[in-house]
PDB file of C-alpha atoms in Angstrom:
ATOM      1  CA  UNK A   1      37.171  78.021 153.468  1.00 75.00           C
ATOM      2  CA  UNK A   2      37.954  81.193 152.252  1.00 81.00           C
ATOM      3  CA  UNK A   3      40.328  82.035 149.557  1.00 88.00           C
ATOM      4  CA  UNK A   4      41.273  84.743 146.670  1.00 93.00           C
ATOM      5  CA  UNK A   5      43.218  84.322 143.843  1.00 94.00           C
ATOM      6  CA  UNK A   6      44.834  86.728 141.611  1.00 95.00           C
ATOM      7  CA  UNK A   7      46.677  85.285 139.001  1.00 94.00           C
ATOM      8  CA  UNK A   8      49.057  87.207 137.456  1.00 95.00           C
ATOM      9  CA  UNK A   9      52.220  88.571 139.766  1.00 93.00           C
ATOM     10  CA  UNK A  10      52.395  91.348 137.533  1.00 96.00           C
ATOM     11  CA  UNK A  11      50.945  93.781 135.004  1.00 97.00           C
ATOM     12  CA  UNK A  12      52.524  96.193 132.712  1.00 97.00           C
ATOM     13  CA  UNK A  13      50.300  98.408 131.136  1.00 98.00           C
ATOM     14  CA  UNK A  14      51.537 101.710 129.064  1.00 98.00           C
ATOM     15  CA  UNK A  15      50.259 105.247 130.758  1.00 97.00           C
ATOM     16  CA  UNK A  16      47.003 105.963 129.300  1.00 97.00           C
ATOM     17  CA  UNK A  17      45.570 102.922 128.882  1.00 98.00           C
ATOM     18  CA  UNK A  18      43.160 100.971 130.258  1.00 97.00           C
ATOM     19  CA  UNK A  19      44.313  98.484 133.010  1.00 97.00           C
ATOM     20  CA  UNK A  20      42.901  95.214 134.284  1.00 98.00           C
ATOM     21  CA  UNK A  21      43.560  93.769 137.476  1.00 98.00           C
ATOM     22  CA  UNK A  22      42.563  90.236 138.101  1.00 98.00           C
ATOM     23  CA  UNK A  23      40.755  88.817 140.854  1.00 97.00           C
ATOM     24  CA  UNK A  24      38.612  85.817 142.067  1.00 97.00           C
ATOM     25  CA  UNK A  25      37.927  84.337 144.854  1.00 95.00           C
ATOM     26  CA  UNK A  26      35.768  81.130 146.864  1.00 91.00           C
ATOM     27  CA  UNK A  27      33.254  81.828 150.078  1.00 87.00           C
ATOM     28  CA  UNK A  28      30.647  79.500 151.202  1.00 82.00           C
ATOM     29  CA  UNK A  29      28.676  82.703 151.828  1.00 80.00           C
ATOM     30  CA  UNK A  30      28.264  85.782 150.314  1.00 83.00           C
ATOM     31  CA  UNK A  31      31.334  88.433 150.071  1.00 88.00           C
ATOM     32  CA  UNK A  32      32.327  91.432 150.726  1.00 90.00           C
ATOM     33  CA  UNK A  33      34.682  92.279 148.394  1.00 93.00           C
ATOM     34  CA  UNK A  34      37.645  94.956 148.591  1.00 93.00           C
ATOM     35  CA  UNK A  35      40.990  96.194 146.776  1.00 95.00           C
ATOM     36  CA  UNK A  36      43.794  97.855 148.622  1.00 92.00           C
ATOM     37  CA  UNK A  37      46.775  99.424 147.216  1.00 93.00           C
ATOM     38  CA  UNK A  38      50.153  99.478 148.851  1.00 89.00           C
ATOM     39  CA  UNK A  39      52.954 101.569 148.214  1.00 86.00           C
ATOM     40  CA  UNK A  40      56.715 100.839 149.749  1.00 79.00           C
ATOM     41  CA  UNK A  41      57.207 100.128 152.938  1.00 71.00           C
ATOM     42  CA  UNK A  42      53.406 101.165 153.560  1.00 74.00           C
ATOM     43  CA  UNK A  43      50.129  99.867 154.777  1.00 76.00           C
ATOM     44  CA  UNK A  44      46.749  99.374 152.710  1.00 84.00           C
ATOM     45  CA  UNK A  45      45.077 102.268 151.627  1.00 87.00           C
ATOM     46  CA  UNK A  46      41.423 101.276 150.815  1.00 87.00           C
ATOM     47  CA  UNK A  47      40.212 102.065 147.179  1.00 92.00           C
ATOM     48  CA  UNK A  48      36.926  99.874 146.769  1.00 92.00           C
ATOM     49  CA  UNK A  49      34.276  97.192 148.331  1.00 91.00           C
ATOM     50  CA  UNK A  50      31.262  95.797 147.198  1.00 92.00           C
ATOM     51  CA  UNK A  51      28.966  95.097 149.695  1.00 87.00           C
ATOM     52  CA  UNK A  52      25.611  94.690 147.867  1.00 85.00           C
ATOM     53  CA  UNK A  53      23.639  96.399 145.157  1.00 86.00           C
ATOM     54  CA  UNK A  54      24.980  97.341 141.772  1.00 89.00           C
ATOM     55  CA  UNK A  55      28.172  95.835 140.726  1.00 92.00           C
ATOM     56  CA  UNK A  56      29.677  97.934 139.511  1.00 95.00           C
ATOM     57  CA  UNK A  57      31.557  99.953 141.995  1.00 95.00           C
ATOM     58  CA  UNK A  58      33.384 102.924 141.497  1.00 95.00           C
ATOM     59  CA  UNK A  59      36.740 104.235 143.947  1.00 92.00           C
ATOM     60  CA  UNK A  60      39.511 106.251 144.758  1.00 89.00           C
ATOM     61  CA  UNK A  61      41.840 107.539 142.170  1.00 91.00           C
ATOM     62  CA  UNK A  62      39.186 106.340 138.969  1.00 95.00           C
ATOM     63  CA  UNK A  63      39.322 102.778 139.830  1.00 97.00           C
ATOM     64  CA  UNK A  64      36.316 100.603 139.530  1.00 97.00           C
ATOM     65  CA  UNK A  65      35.639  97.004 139.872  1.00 97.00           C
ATOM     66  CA  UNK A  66      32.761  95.016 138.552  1.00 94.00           C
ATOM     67  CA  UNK A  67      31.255  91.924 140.726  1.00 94.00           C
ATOM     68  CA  UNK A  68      30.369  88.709 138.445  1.00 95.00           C
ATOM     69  CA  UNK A  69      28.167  86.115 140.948  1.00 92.00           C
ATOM     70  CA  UNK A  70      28.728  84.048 138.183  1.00 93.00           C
ATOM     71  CA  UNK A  71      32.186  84.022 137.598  1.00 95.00           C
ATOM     72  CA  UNK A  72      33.292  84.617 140.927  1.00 95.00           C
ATOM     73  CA  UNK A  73      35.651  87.841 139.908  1.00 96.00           C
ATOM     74  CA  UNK A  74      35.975  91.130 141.418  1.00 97.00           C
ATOM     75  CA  UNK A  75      38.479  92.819 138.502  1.00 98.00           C
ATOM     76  CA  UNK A  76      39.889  96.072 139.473  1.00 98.00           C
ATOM     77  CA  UNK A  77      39.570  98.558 136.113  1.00 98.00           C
ATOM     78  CA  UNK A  78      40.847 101.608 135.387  1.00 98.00           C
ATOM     79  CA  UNK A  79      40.077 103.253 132.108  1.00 97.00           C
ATOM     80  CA  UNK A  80      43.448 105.282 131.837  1.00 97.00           C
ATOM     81  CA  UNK A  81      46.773 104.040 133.686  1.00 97.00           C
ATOM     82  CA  UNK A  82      48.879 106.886 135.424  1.00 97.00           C
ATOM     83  CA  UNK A  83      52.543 106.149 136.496  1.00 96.00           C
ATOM     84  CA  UNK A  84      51.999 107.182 139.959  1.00 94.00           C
ATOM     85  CA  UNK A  85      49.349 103.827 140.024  1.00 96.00           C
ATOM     86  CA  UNK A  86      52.487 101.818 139.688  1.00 96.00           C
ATOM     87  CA  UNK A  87      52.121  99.758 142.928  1.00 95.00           C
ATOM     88  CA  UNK A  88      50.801  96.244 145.018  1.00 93.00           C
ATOM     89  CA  UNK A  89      47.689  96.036 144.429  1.00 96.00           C
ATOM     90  CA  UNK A  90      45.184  93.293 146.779  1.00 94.00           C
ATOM     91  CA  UNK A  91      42.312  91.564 146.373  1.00 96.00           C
ATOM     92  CA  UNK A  92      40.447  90.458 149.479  1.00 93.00           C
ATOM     93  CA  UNK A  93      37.389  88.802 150.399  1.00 92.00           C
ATOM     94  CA  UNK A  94      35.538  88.391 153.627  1.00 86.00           C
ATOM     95  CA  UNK A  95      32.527  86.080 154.568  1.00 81.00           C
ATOM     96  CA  UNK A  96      29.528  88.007 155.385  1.00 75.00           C
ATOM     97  CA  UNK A  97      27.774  84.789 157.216  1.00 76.00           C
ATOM     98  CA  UNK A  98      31.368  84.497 159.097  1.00 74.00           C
ATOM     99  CA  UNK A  99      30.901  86.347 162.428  1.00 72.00           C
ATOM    100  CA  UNK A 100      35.078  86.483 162.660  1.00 72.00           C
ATOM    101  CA  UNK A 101      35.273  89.514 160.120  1.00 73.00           C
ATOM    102  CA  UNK A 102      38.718  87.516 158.934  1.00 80.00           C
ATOM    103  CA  UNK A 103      39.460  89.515 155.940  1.00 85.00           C
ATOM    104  CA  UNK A 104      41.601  87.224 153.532  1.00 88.00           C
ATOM    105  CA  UNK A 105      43.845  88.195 150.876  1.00 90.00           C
ATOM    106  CA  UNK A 106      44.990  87.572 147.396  1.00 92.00           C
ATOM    107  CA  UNK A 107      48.645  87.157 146.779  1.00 90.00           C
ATOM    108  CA  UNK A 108      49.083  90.759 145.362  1.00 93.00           C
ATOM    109  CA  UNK A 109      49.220  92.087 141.741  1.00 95.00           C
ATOM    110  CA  UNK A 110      52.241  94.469 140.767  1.00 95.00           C
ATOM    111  CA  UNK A 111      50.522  96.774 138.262  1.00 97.00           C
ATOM    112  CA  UNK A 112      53.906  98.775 136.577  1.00 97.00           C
ATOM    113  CA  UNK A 113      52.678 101.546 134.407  1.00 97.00           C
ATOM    114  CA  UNK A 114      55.289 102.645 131.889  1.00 96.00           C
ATOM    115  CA  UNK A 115      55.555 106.344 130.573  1.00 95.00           C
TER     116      UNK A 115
ATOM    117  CA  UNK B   1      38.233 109.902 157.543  1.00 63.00           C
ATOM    118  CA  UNK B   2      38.492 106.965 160.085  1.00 70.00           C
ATOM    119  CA  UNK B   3      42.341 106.619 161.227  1.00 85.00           C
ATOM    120  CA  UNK B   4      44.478 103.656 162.767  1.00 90.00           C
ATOM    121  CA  UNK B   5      47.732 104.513 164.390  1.00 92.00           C
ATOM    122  CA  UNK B   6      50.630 101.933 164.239  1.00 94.00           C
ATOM    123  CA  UNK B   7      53.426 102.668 166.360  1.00 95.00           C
ATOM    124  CA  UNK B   8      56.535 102.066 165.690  1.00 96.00           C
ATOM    125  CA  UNK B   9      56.747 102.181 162.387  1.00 93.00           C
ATOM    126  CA  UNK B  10      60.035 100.860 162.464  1.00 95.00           C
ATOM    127  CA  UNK B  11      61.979  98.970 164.880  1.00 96.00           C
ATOM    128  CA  UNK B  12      65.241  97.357 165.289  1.00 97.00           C
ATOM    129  CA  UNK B  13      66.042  94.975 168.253  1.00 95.00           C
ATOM    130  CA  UNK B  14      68.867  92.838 169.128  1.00 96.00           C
ATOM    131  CA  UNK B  15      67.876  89.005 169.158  1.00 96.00           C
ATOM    132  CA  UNK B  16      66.560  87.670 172.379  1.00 96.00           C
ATOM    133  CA  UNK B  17      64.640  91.197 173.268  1.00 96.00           C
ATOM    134  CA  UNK B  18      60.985  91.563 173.248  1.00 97.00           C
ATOM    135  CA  UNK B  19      59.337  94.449 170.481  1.00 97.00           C
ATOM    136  CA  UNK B  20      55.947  95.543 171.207  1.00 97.00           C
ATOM    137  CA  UNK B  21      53.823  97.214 168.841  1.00 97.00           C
ATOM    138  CA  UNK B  22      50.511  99.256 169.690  1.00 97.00           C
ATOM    139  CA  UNK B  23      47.579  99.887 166.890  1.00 95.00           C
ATOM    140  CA  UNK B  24      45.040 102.836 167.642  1.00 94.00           C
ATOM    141  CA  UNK B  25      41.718 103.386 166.553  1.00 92.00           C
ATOM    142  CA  UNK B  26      42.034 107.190 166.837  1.00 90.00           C
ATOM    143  CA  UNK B  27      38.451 108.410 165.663  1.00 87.00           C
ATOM    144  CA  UNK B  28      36.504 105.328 165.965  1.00 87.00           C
ATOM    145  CA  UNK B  29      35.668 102.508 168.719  1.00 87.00           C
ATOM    146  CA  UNK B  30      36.858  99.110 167.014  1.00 86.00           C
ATOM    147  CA  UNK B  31      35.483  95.301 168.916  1.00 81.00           C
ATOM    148  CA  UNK B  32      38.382  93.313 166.746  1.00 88.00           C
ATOM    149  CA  UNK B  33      41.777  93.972 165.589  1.00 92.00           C
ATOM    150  CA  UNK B  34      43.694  92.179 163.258  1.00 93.00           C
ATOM    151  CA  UNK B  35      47.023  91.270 162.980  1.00 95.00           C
ATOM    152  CA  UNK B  36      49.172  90.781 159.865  1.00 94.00           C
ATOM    153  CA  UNK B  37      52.302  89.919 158.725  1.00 95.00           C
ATOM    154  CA  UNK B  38      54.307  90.691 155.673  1.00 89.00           C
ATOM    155  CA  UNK B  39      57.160  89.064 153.687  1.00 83.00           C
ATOM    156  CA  UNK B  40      58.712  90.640 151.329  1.00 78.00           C
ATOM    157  CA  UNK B  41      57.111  91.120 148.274  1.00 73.00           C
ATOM    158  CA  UNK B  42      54.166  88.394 149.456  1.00 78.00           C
ATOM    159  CA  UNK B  43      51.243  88.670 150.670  1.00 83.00           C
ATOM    160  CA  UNK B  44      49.217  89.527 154.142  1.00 87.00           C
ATOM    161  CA  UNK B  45      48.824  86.208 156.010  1.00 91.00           C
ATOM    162  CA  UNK B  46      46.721  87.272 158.882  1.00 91.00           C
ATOM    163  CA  UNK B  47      47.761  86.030 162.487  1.00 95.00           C
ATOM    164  CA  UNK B  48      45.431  86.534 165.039  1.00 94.00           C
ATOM    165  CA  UNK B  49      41.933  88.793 165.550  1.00 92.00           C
ATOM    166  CA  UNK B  50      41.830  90.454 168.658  1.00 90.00           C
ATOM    167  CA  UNK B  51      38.923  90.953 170.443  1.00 86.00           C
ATOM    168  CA  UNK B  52      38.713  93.569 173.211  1.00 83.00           C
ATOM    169  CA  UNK B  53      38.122  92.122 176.666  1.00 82.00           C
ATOM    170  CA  UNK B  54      38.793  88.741 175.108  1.00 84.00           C
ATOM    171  CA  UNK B  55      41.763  86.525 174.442  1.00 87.00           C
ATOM    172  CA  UNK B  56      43.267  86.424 170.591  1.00 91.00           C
ATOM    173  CA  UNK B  57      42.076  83.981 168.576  1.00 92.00           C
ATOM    174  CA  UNK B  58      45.418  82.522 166.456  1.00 94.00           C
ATOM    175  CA  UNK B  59      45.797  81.446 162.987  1.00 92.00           C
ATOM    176  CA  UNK B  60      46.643  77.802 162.682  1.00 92.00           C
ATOM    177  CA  UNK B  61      51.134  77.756 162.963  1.00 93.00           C
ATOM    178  CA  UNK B  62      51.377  80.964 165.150  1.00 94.00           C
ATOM    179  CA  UNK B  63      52.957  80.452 167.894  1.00 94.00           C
ATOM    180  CA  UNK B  64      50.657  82.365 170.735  1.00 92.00           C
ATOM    181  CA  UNK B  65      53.335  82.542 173.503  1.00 94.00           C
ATOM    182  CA  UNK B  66      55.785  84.134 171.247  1.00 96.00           C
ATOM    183  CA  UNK B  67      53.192  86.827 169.868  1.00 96.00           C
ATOM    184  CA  UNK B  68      51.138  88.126 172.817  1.00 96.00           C
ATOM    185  CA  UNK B  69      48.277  90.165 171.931  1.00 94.00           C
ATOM    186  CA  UNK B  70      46.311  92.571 174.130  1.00 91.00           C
ATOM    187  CA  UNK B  71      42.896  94.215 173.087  1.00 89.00           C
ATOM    188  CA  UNK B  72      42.742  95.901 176.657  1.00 84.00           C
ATOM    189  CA  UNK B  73      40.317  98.654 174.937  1.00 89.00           C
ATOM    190  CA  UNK B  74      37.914  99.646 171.966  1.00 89.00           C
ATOM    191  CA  UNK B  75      40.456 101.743 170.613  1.00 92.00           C
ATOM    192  CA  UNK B  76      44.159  99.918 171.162  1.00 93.00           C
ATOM    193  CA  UNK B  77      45.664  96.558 170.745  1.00 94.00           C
ATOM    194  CA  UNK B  78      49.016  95.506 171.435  1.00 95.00           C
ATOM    195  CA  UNK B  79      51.140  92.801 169.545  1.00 97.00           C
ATOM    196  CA  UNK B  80      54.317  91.696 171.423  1.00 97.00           C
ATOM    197  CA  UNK B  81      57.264  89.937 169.893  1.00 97.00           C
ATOM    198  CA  UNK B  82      58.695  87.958 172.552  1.00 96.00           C
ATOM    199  CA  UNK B  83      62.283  86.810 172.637  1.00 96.00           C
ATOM    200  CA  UNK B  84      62.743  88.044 168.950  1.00 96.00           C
ATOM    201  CA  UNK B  85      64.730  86.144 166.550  1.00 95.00           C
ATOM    202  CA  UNK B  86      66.097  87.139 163.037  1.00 95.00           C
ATOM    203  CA  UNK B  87      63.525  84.851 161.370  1.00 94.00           C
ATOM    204  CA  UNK B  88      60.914  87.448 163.499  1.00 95.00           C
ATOM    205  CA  UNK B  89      61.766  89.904 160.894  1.00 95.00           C
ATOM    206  CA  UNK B  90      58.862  91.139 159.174  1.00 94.00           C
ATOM    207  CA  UNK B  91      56.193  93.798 158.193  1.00 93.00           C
ATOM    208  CA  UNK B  92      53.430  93.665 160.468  1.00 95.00           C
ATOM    209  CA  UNK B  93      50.404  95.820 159.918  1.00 93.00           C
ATOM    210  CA  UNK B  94      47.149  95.928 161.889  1.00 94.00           C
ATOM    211  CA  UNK B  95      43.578  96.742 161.388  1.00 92.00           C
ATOM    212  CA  UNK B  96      40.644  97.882 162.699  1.00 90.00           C
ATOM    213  CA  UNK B  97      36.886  96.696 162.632  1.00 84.00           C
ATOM    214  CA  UNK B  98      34.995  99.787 163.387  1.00 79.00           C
ATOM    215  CA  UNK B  99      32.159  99.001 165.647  1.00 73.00           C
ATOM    216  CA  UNK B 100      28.482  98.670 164.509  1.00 72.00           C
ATOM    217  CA  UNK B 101      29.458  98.701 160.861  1.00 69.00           C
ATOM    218  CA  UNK B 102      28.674  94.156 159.989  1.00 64.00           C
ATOM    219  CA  UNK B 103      31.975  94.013 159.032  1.00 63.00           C
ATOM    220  CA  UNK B 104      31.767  96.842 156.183  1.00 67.00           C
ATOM    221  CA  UNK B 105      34.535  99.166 157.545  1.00 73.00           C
ATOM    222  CA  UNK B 106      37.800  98.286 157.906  1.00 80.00           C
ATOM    223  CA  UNK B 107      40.812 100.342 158.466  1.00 87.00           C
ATOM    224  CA  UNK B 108      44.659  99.639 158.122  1.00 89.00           C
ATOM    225  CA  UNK B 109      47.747 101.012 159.891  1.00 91.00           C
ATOM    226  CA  UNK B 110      50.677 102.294 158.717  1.00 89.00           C
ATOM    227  CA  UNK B 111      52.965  98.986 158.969  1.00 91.00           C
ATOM    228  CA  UNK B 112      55.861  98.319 161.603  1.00 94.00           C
ATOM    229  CA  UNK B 113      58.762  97.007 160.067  1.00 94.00           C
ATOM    230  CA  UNK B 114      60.495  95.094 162.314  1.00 96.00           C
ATOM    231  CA  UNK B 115      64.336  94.159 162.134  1.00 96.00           C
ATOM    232  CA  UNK B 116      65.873  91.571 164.398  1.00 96.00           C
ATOM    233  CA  UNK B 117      69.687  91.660 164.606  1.00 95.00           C
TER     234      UNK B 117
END
């Protein structure tokens, strides 16, 4: 079965520096990998996947995330934190050898970036 | 870039009514839909996929008959909340599996935040 974890409910991080999102997650395949953010009241707004090839992948509003095989992590990065990245952030995996496309999710990370 | 439409985005109904919500592909042609739903401050728990032409497949606990979902075309799907009850009351957000892509592309709506009374 499928399944991400992201540990930590939250993470405060002062404006300017760099912030660290946790992720990992469990397939019997191999993933695709993706972060969302969500604001208030919102839906997802895509910022990243990693599909295949080199991993590390870059996304929307500087964010990257580097894919470890061997550790099973897909961290979100950012080298410098803005306040307006205070939000939920989500991890989610899907099972390329599963012919559902079920897209599962991590519990969410609140990332709180303080001026 | 590739849009989903989720309409309402925010509903209030008396309980005992029916709500239905409709997600739009509105620039691409999409075989499955997916259905969320959102607690406050949790997580997505997905609830069905929806595959057009087809019936939903359900997520183990959700009740089918109460949440009727209709993939009638390559760009809409339909989630109905039948005889809504307080406990109902939720986020729900769809998405969209645009066609051809292995899985690669996925898009999100805009949320529907239902309230039941």
């Amino acid at each position: 079965a499928q399944s991400v974890a992201q540990p930590e409910d939250q993470v405060n991080v002062a404006e300017g520096n760099p912030l660290t999102v946790k992720c990992t997650y469990s397939v019997s395949g191999n993933p695709y990998l993706f972060w969302y953010v969500q604001y208030p009241n919102r839906g997802l707004q895509f910022l990243l996947k990693y599909i295949t090839g080199d991993n590390l992948v870059k996304g929307s509003y500087g964010f990257e995330a580097e894919f470890n095989k061997s550790q099973t992590s897909f961290h979100l990065k950012k080298p410098s934190a803005l306040v307006s990245d205070s939000a939920l952030y989500f991890c989610a995996v899907r099972d390329r050898m599963d012919s559902s496309y079920k897209l599962i999710f991590g519990s969410g990370t609140r990332l709180l970036v303080r001026p | 870039g590739a849009v989903v439409s989720q309409h309402p985005s925010r509903v209030i109904c008396k309980s005992g009514t029916s709500v239905k919500i409709e997600c739009r592909s509105l620039d691409f042609q999409a075989t499955t839909m997916f259905w969320y739903r959102q607690f406050p401050k949790q997580s997505l728990m997905l609830m069905a996929t929806s595959n057009e032409g087809s019936k939903a497949t359900y997520e183990q606990g959700v009740e089918k008959d109460k949440f009727l979902i209709n993939h009638a075309s390559l760009t809409l799907s339909t989630l109905t909340v039948t005889s809504a009850h307080p406990e109902d009351s939720s986020f729900y957000i769809c998405s969209a599996d645009q066609i051809g892509q292995g899985g690669e592309k996925l898009f999100f709506g805009s949320g529907t935040q239902l309230s039941v009374l």
